[in-house]
PDB file of C-alpha atoms in Angstrom:
ATOM      1  CA  TYR A   1     115.272  83.757  97.260  1.00  0.00           C
ATOM      2  CA  ALA A   2     116.658  83.377 100.961  1.00  0.00           C
ATOM      3  CA  LEU A   3     112.781  83.031 102.194  1.00  0.00           C
ATOM      4  CA  ALA A   4     112.164  80.657  99.419  1.00  0.00           C
ATOM      5  CA  GLN A   5     115.020  78.639 100.576  1.00  0.00           C
ATOM      6  CA  VAL A   6     114.035  78.539 104.070  1.00  0.00           C
ATOM      7  CA  GLY A   7     110.584  77.091 102.940  1.00  0.00           C
ATOM      8  CA  GLN A   8     112.013  74.552 100.942  1.00  0.00           C
ATOM      9  CA  TYR A   9     114.495  73.596 103.473  1.00  0.00           C
ATOM     10  CA  SER A  10     111.871  73.393 105.750  1.00  0.00           C
ATOM     11  CA  LEU A  11     109.868  71.142 103.454  1.00  0.00           C
ATOM     12  CA  ALA A  12     112.804  68.855 103.181  1.00  0.00           C
ATOM     13  CA  ASN A  13     113.174  68.695 106.495  1.00  0.00           C
ATOM     14  CA  LYS A  14     109.760  67.520 107.712  1.00  0.00           C
ATOM     15  CA  ILE A  15     109.753  64.972 105.181  1.00  0.00           C
ATOM     16  CA  SER A  16     113.323  63.435 105.762  1.00  0.00           C
ATOM     17  CA  SER A  17     111.515  63.485 109.947  1.00  0.00           C
ATOM     18  CA  VAL A  18     109.897  60.435 108.752  1.00  0.00           C
ATOM     19  CA  MET A  19     113.181  58.389 109.196  1.00  0.00           C
ATOM     20  CA  VAL A  20     113.565  59.802 112.856  1.00  0.00           C
ATOM     21  CA  LEU A  21     109.605  58.591 113.200  1.00  0.00           C
ATOM     22  CA  LEU A  22     111.082  54.945 111.876  1.00  0.00           C
ATOM     23  CA  PHE A  23     113.205  54.623 114.668  1.00  0.00           C
ATOM     24  CA  THR A  24     111.121  56.004 117.505  1.00  0.00           C
ATOM     25  CA  ALA A  25     110.417  52.450 118.732  1.00  0.00           C
ATOM     26  CA  PHE A  26     114.048  51.573 118.602  1.00  0.00           C
ATOM     27  CA  GLN A  27     115.208  54.370 120.744  1.00  0.00           C
ATOM     28  CA  ILE A  28     112.552  53.353 123.432  1.00  0.00           C
ATOM     29  CA  ALA A  29     113.224  50.018 123.271  1.00  0.00           C
ATOM     30  CA  TRP A  30     117.016  49.865 122.857  1.00  0.00           C
ATOM     31  CA  PRO A  31     118.129  51.084 126.222  1.00  0.00           C
ATOM     32  CA  ALA A  32     115.863  48.418 128.104  1.00  0.00           C
ATOM     33  CA  PHE A  33     117.138  45.667 125.866  1.00  0.00           C
ATOM     34  CA  ALA A  34     120.813  46.494 125.873  1.00  0.00           C
ATOM     35  CA  TYR A  35     120.701  46.787 129.885  1.00  0.00           C
ATOM     36  CA  SER A  36     119.076  43.555 130.359  1.00  0.00           C
ATOM     37  CA  ILE A  37     121.982  41.776 128.768  1.00  0.00           C
ATOM     38  CA  GLU A  38     124.130  40.914 132.086  1.00  0.00           C
ATOM     39  CA  ASP A  39     126.937  39.035 130.257  1.00  0.00           C
ATOM     40  CA  GLU A  40     129.297  41.342 128.834  1.00  0.00           C
ATOM     41  CA  GLY A  41     130.458  39.172 126.300  1.00  0.00           C
ATOM     42  CA  VAL A  42     127.066  38.513 125.100  1.00  0.00           C
ATOM     43  CA  ALA A  43     126.265  42.004 125.329  1.00  0.00           C
ATOM     44  CA  LYS A  44     129.227  43.110 123.341  1.00  0.00           C
ATOM     45  CA  ARG A  45     128.282  40.607 120.553  1.00  0.00           C
ATOM     46  CA  ALA A  46     124.711  41.810 120.586  1.00  0.00           C
ATOM     47  CA  TYR A  47     125.606  45.385 119.937  1.00  0.00           C
ATOM     48  CA  ALA A  48     127.879  44.724 117.282  1.00  0.00           C
ATOM     49  CA  TYR A  49     125.163  42.996 115.350  1.00  0.00           C
ATOM     50  CA  VAL A  50     122.576  45.630 116.047  1.00  0.00           C
ATOM     51  CA  LEU A  51     124.953  48.441 114.849  1.00  0.00           C
ATOM     52  CA  THR A  52     125.446  46.881 111.422  1.00  0.00           C
ATOM     53  CA  TYR A  53     121.760  45.807 111.347  1.00  0.00           C
ATOM     54  CA  LEU A  54     120.135  49.037 112.123  1.00  0.00           C
ATOM     55  CA  MET A  55     122.769  51.272 109.775  1.00  0.00           C
ATOM     56  CA  LEU A  56     121.301  48.673 107.121  1.00  0.00           C
ATOM     57  CA  VAL A  57     117.885  49.412 107.748  1.00  0.00           C
ATOM     58  CA  ALA A  58     118.456  52.750 108.129  1.00  0.00           C
ATOM     59  CA  SER A  59     120.532  53.195 105.155  1.00  0.00           C
ATOM     60  CA  TRP A  60     117.853  51.544 102.971  1.00  0.00           C
ATOM     61  CA  ALA A  61     115.257  53.912 104.148  1.00  0.00           C
ATOM     62  CA  ALA A  62     117.550  56.593 103.376  1.00  0.00           C
ATOM     63  CA  VAL A  63     118.059  55.193  99.766  1.00  0.00           C
ATOM     64  CA  GLY A  64     114.241  55.055  99.408  1.00  0.00           C
ATOM     65  CA  LEU A  65     113.456  58.361 100.785  1.00  0.00           C
ATOM     66  CA  SER A  66     116.442  60.019  98.831  1.00  0.00           C
ATOM     67  CA  LEU A  67     115.491  58.349  95.124  1.00  0.00           C
ATOM     68  CA  LEU A  68     111.744  59.025  95.701  1.00  0.00           C
ATOM     69  CA  ALA A  69     112.128  62.529  97.115  1.00  0.00           C
ATOM     70  CA  PRO A  70     111.081  64.309  93.492  1.00  0.00           C
ATOM     71  CA  TRP A  71     107.870  62.781  93.467  1.00  0.00           C
ATOM     72  CA  ILE A  72     107.278  62.791  97.341  1.00  0.00           C
ATOM     73  CA  VAL A  73     107.934  66.747  97.152  1.00  0.00           C
ATOM     74  CA  HIS A  74     105.622  67.067  94.385  1.00  0.00           C
ATOM     75  CA  VAL A  75     102.869  65.487  95.951  1.00  0.00           C
ATOM     76  CA  LEU A  76     103.008  67.240  99.119  1.00  0.00           C
ATOM     77  CA  ALA A  77     103.899  70.676  97.488  1.00  0.00           C
ATOM     78  CA  HIS A  78     101.597  71.811  94.781  1.00  0.00           C
ATOM     79  CA  LYS A  79     103.362  74.960  94.176  1.00  0.00           C
ATOM     80  CA  HIS A  80     106.701  74.833  91.975  1.00  0.00           C
ATOM     81  CA  GLY A  81     108.646  76.938  94.317  1.00  0.00           C
ATOM     82  CA  TYR A  82     108.880  74.017  96.789  1.00  0.00           C
ATOM     83  CA  TRP A  83     109.919  71.476  94.651  1.00  0.00           C
ATOM     84  CA  PRO A  84     113.670  72.167  95.042  1.00  0.00           C
ATOM     85  CA  ALA A  85     113.385  70.735  98.279  1.00  0.00           C
ATOM     86  CA  ALA A  86     113.950  67.402  97.026  1.00  0.00           C
ATOM     87  CA  THR A  87     117.580  68.269  96.312  1.00  0.00           C
ATOM     88  CA  ALA A  88     118.456  68.699 100.228  1.00  0.00           C
ATOM     89  CA  ILE A  89     116.872  65.268 101.406  1.00  0.00           C
ATOM     90  CA  PRO A  90     119.587  62.861 100.629  1.00  0.00           C
ATOM     91  CA  ALA A  91     121.701  64.741 103.183  1.00  0.00           C
ATOM     92  CA  LEU A  92     119.228  65.002 105.828  1.00  0.00           C
ATOM     93  CA  ALA A  93     118.097  61.617 105.765  1.00  0.00           C
ATOM     94  CA  TYR A  94     121.766  60.468 105.703  1.00  0.00           C
ATOM     95  CA  SER A  95     122.045  62.612 108.851  1.00  0.00           C
ATOM     96  CA  SER A  96     119.493  60.298 110.552  1.00  0.00           C
ATOM     97  CA  VAL A  97     121.431  57.309 109.605  1.00  0.00           C
ATOM     98  CA  PHE A  98     124.451  58.618 111.279  1.00  0.00           C
ATOM     99  CA  TYR A  99     122.197  59.298 114.261  1.00  0.00           C
ATOM    100  CA  ALA A 100     120.769  55.941 114.169  1.00  0.00           C
ATOM    101  CA  GLY A 101     124.252  54.627 114.684  1.00  0.00           C
ATOM    102  CA  PHE A 102     124.789  57.058 117.744  1.00  0.00           C
ATOM    103  CA  THR A 103     121.906  55.743 119.467  1.00  0.00           C
ATOM    104  CA  VAL A 104     123.726  52.292 119.353  1.00  0.00           C
ATOM    105  CA  VAL A 105     127.157  53.205 120.243  1.00  0.00           C
ATOM    106  CA  THR A 106     126.177  55.880 122.755  1.00  0.00           C
ATOM    107  CA  ILE A 107     124.420  52.973 124.899  1.00  0.00           C
ATOM    108  CA  ALA A 108     127.861  51.407 125.906  1.00  0.00           C
ATOM    109  CA  THR A 109     128.749  54.728 128.108  1.00  0.00           C
ATOM    110  CA  GLY A 110     125.248  54.233 129.820  1.00  0.00           C
ATOM    111  CA  ARG A 111     126.085  50.536 130.607  1.00  0.00           C
ATOM    112  CA  VAL A 112     129.154  51.666 132.592  1.00  0.00           C
ATOM    113  CA  ARG A 113     127.571  54.827 134.123  1.00  0.00           C
ATOM    114  CA  GLN A 114     129.917  57.281 132.699  1.00  0.00           C
ATOM    115  CA  THR A 115     127.876  59.466 130.287  1.00  0.00           C
ATOM    116  CA  GLN A 116     129.640  62.692 131.287  1.00  0.00           C
ATOM    117  CA  PHE A 117     131.150  62.700 127.814  1.00  0.00           C
ATOM    118  CA  ASN A 118     127.876  63.029 126.204  1.00  0.00           C
ATOM    119  CA  TRP A 119     128.040  67.065 126.122  1.00  0.00           C
ATOM    120  CA  VAL A 120     131.404  66.962 124.814  1.00  0.00           C
ATOM    121  CA  ALA A 121     130.438  64.972 121.515  1.00  0.00           C
ATOM    122  CA  ALA A 122     126.903  67.208 121.139  1.00  0.00           C
ATOM    123  CA  SER A 123     129.277  70.343 121.461  1.00  0.00           C
ATOM    124  CA  ALA A 124     131.452  69.274 118.892  1.00  0.00           C
ATOM    125  CA  ALA A 125     128.895  68.241 116.535  1.00  0.00           C
ATOM    126  CA  ALA A 126     126.948  71.916 117.571  1.00  0.00           C
ATOM    127  CA  ALA A 127     130.093  73.442 116.801  1.00  0.00           C
ATOM    128  CA  LEU A 128     130.668  71.919 113.581  1.00  0.00           C
ATOM    129  CA  ASN A 129     127.192  72.506 112.082  1.00  0.00           C
ATOM    130  CA  PHE A 130     127.720  76.068 113.149  1.00  0.00           C
ATOM    131  CA  THR A 131     130.763  76.718 111.253  1.00  0.00           C
ATOM    132  CA  LEU A 132     129.799  75.020 108.218  1.00  0.00           C
ATOM    133  CA  ASN A 133     126.559  76.816 108.157  1.00  0.00           C
ATOM    134  CA  LEU A 134     128.685  79.907 108.162  1.00  0.00           C
ATOM    135  CA  TRP A 135     130.606  78.678 105.268  1.00  0.00           C
ATOM    136  CA  LEU A 136     128.366  76.797 103.038  1.00  0.00           C
ATOM    137  CA  ILE A 137     125.262  78.757 103.386  1.00  0.00           C
ATOM    138  CA  PRO A 138     126.172  81.687 101.779  1.00  0.00           C
ATOM    139  CA  ALA A 139     127.658  79.808  98.816  1.00  0.00           C
ATOM    140  CA  TYR A 140     125.425  76.806  98.636  1.00  0.00           C
ATOM    141  CA  GLY A 141     122.035  77.983 100.289  1.00  0.00           C
ATOM    142  CA  MET A 142     119.807  75.068 101.782  1.00  0.00           C
ATOM    143  CA  LEU A 143     122.302  72.520 100.375  1.00  0.00           C
ATOM    144  CA  GLY A 144     124.764  74.061 102.706  1.00  0.00           C
ATOM    145  CA  ALA A 145     122.760  73.733 105.802  1.00  0.00           C
ATOM    146  CA  ALA A 146     121.692  70.001 104.563  1.00  0.00           C
ATOM    147  CA  TYR A 147     125.345  69.033 104.325  1.00  0.00           C
ATOM    148  CA  ALA A 148     126.236  70.919 107.222  1.00  0.00           C
ATOM    149  CA  THR A 149     123.759  69.141 109.234  1.00  0.00           C
ATOM    150  CA  LEU A 150     125.364  65.297 107.938  1.00  0.00           C
ATOM    151  CA  ALA A 151     128.816  66.187 108.512  1.00  0.00           C
ATOM    152  CA  ALA A 152     127.544  67.252 112.193  1.00  0.00           C
ATOM    153  CA  TYR A 153     125.960  63.942 112.806  1.00  0.00           C
ATOM    154  CA  ALA A 154     128.636  62.068 111.205  1.00  0.00           C
ATOM    155  CA  LEU A 155     130.767  63.482 113.551  1.00  0.00           C
ATOM    156  CA  LEU A 156     128.724  63.052 116.721  1.00  0.00           C
ATOM    157  CA  MET A 157     128.752  59.293 115.751  1.00  0.00           C
ATOM    158  CA  ALA A 158     132.181  59.400 115.336  1.00  0.00           C
ATOM    159  CA  VAL A 159     133.089  60.999 118.563  1.00  0.00           C
ATOM    160  CA  ARG A 160     130.733  59.574 120.393  1.00  0.00           C
ATOM    161  CA  THR A 161     132.403  56.105 119.255  1.00  0.00           C
ATOM    162  CA  VAL A 162     135.843  56.727 119.949  1.00  0.00           C
ATOM    163  CA  ASN A 163     134.926  57.596 123.696  1.00  0.00           C
ATOM    164  CA  ALA A 164     132.378  54.734 124.190  1.00  0.00           C
ATOM    165  CA  GLN A 165     135.278  51.964 122.812  1.00  0.00           C
ATOM    166  CA  LYS A 166     137.566  53.116 125.610  1.00  0.00           C
ATOM    167  CA  LEU A 167     134.937  52.671 128.463  1.00  0.00           C
ATOM    168  CA  PHE A 168     133.173  49.255 126.877  1.00  0.00           C
ATOM    169  CA  PRO A 169     135.288  48.150 124.392  1.00  0.00           C
ATOM    170  CA  VAL A 170     133.056  46.508 121.393  1.00  0.00           C
ATOM    171  CA  ALA A 171     134.127  44.432 118.143  1.00  0.00           C
ATOM    172  CA  TYR A 172     131.797  46.651 115.403  1.00  0.00           C
ATOM    173  CA  GLN A 173     131.610  45.227 112.372  1.00  0.00           C
ATOM    174  CA  TRP A 174     132.841  48.385 111.006  1.00  0.00           C
ATOM    175  CA  ARG A 175     133.718  46.505 107.301  1.00  0.00           C
ATOM    176  CA  ARG A 176     130.111  45.457 106.954  1.00  0.00           C
ATOM    177  CA  VAL A 177     129.179  48.992 108.330  1.00  0.00           C
ATOM    178  CA  THR A 178     131.352  50.416 105.276  1.00  0.00           C
ATOM    179  CA  VAL A 179     129.678  48.424 102.613  1.00  0.00           C
ATOM    180  CA  VAL A 180     126.203  49.226 103.859  1.00  0.00           C
ATOM    181  CA  LEU A 181     126.942  52.942 103.453  1.00  0.00           C
ATOM    182  CA  LEU A 182     129.313  53.009 100.476  1.00  0.00           C
ATOM    183  CA  THR A 183     126.680  50.787  98.759  1.00  0.00           C
ATOM    184  CA  ALA A 184     123.440  53.145  99.788  1.00  0.00           C
ATOM    185  CA  GLY A 185     125.833  56.337  98.854  1.00  0.00           C
ATOM    186  CA  ALA A 186     126.371  54.433  94.945  1.00  0.00           C
ATOM    187  CA  LEU A 187     122.490  53.957  94.458  1.00  0.00           C
ATOM    188  CA  THR A 188     121.762  57.108  95.708  1.00  0.00           C
ATOM    189  CA  LEU A 189     124.177  59.031  93.559  1.00  0.00           C
ATOM    190  CA  ALA A 190     123.279  56.363  90.395  1.00  0.00           C
ATOM    191  CA  GLY A 191     119.821  57.702  90.951  1.00  0.00           C
ATOM    192  CA  GLU A 192     120.799  61.384  90.941  1.00  0.00           C
ATOM    193  CA  LEU A 193     122.889  60.691  87.799  1.00  0.00           C
ATOM    194  CA  LEU A 194     120.438  58.716  85.473  1.00  0.00           C
ATOM    195  CA  PRO A 195     117.374  59.968  83.967  1.00  0.00           C
ATOM    196  CA  ARG A 196     114.690  60.658  86.648  1.00  0.00           C
ATOM    197  CA  SER A 197     112.497  57.799  86.209  1.00  0.00           C
ATOM    198  CA  LEU A 198     110.089  56.590  89.098  1.00  0.00           C
ATOM    199  CA  PRO A 199     110.518  53.292  88.088  1.00  0.00           C
ATOM    200  CA  LEU A 200     114.224  53.729  88.377  1.00  0.00           C
ATOM    201  CA  ALA A 201     114.200  55.104  91.349  1.00  0.00           C
ATOM    202  CA  ILE A 202     111.874  51.815  92.917  1.00  0.00           C
ATOM    203  CA  GLY A 203     114.644  49.584  91.201  1.00  0.00           C
ATOM    204  CA  LEU A 204     117.349  51.470  92.604  1.00  0.00           C
ATOM    205  CA  THR A 205     115.889  50.834  95.999  1.00  0.00           C
ATOM    206  CA  LEU A 206     114.926  47.398  95.929  1.00  0.00           C
ATOM    207  CA  ALA A 207     118.336  46.508  94.428  1.00  0.00           C
ATOM    208  CA  TYR A 208     119.938  47.724  97.866  1.00  0.00           C
ATOM    209  CA  PRO A 209     119.910  44.013  99.452  1.00  0.00           C
ATOM    210  CA  LEU A 210     121.013  42.694  96.216  1.00  0.00           C
ATOM    211  CA  ALA A 211     123.484  44.882  96.029  1.00  0.00           C
ATOM    212  CA  LEU A 212     124.989  43.800  99.552  1.00  0.00           C
ATOM    213  CA  GLY A 213     124.725  40.441  98.513  1.00  0.00           C
ATOM    214  CA  LEU A 214     126.978  41.317  95.700  1.00  0.00           C
ATOM    215  CA  LEU A 215     129.698  42.891  97.808  1.00  0.00           C
ATOM    216  CA  GLY A 216     129.675  39.932 100.059  1.00  0.00           C
ATOM    217  CA  PHE A 217     127.978  41.617 102.945  1.00  0.00           C
ATOM    218  CA  TYR A 218     126.108  38.860 104.384  1.00  0.00           C
ATOM    219  CA  LEU A 219     127.625  36.168 106.646  1.00  0.00           C
ATOM    220  CA  PRO A 220     127.195  32.552 105.435  1.00  0.00           C
ATOM    221  CA  ALA A 221     124.536  32.012 107.953  1.00  0.00           C
ATOM    222  CA  GLU A 222     122.635  35.101 107.201  1.00  0.00           C
ATOM    223  CA  ARG A 223     122.522  34.248 103.392  1.00  0.00           C
ATOM    224  CA  GLN A 224     121.381  30.635 104.814  1.00  0.00           C
ATOM    225  CA  ARG A 225     118.626  32.261 106.480  1.00  0.00           C
ATOM    226  CA  LEU A 226     117.714  34.232 103.467  1.00  0.00           C
ATOM    227  CA  ARG A 227     117.758  31.066 101.507  1.00  0.00           C
ATOM    228  CA  ARG A 228     114.766  29.680 103.853  1.00  0.00           C
ATOM    229  CA  LEU A 229     112.876  33.052 103.200  1.00  0.00           C
ATOM    230  CA  LEU A 230     112.769  32.786  99.386  1.00  0.00           C
ATOM    231  CA  PRO A 231     110.071  30.664  97.271  1.00  0.00           C
ATOM    232  CA  ALA A 232     111.565  26.994  96.975  1.00  0.00           C
ATOM    233  CA  HIS A 233     112.074  25.781  92.977  1.00  0.00           C
ATOM    234  CA  ASN A 234     111.388  22.808  91.894  1.00  0.00           C
TER     235      ASN A 234
END
């Protein structure tokens, strides 16, 4: 049973790593762009918007990957024994969302050339991951490991944010980021609770930006830009 869970977790981890591949280009380009902004006021405003938009894109990808996980696993793993891997994908996908946020907030320490705290944030996340694994894996197996990873990445972003804000304060749009995360989580939970259906999974994924609009996420200027992208009605 334990070996089966290891195989299932390995598959879930490989599928969720698609999230990492999606943001590889961003990770390469982000430091050069962030450091190229000389004016501190402009830089802080840019960093705030980048965090919001990156968390939005990452969360949307996590919603889609989470809701479509059962079908993805069935396509990639023909043996029934691997199909439970789908249950671990949401936690691993959302771990990547917090890692994406971490890559943005940590740039401030590089800007002021004070990166010595990096190891503290990484050590705290690693310690939490190890401790939760000891507690959760015996009780919940593969899911315990997945949620331990999620908690560790959330802590990594939180610790890094607190430290970076002391060195280079940025007025991040935390209300909007919270809306992004809660909306994504709610849609993912809805997909878990409702009867499994591929059309429903696709529909909930496509509904994400619409749900954000209903919750007042978009700023007036953003709504105007979105209206310009919509087909004109006579």
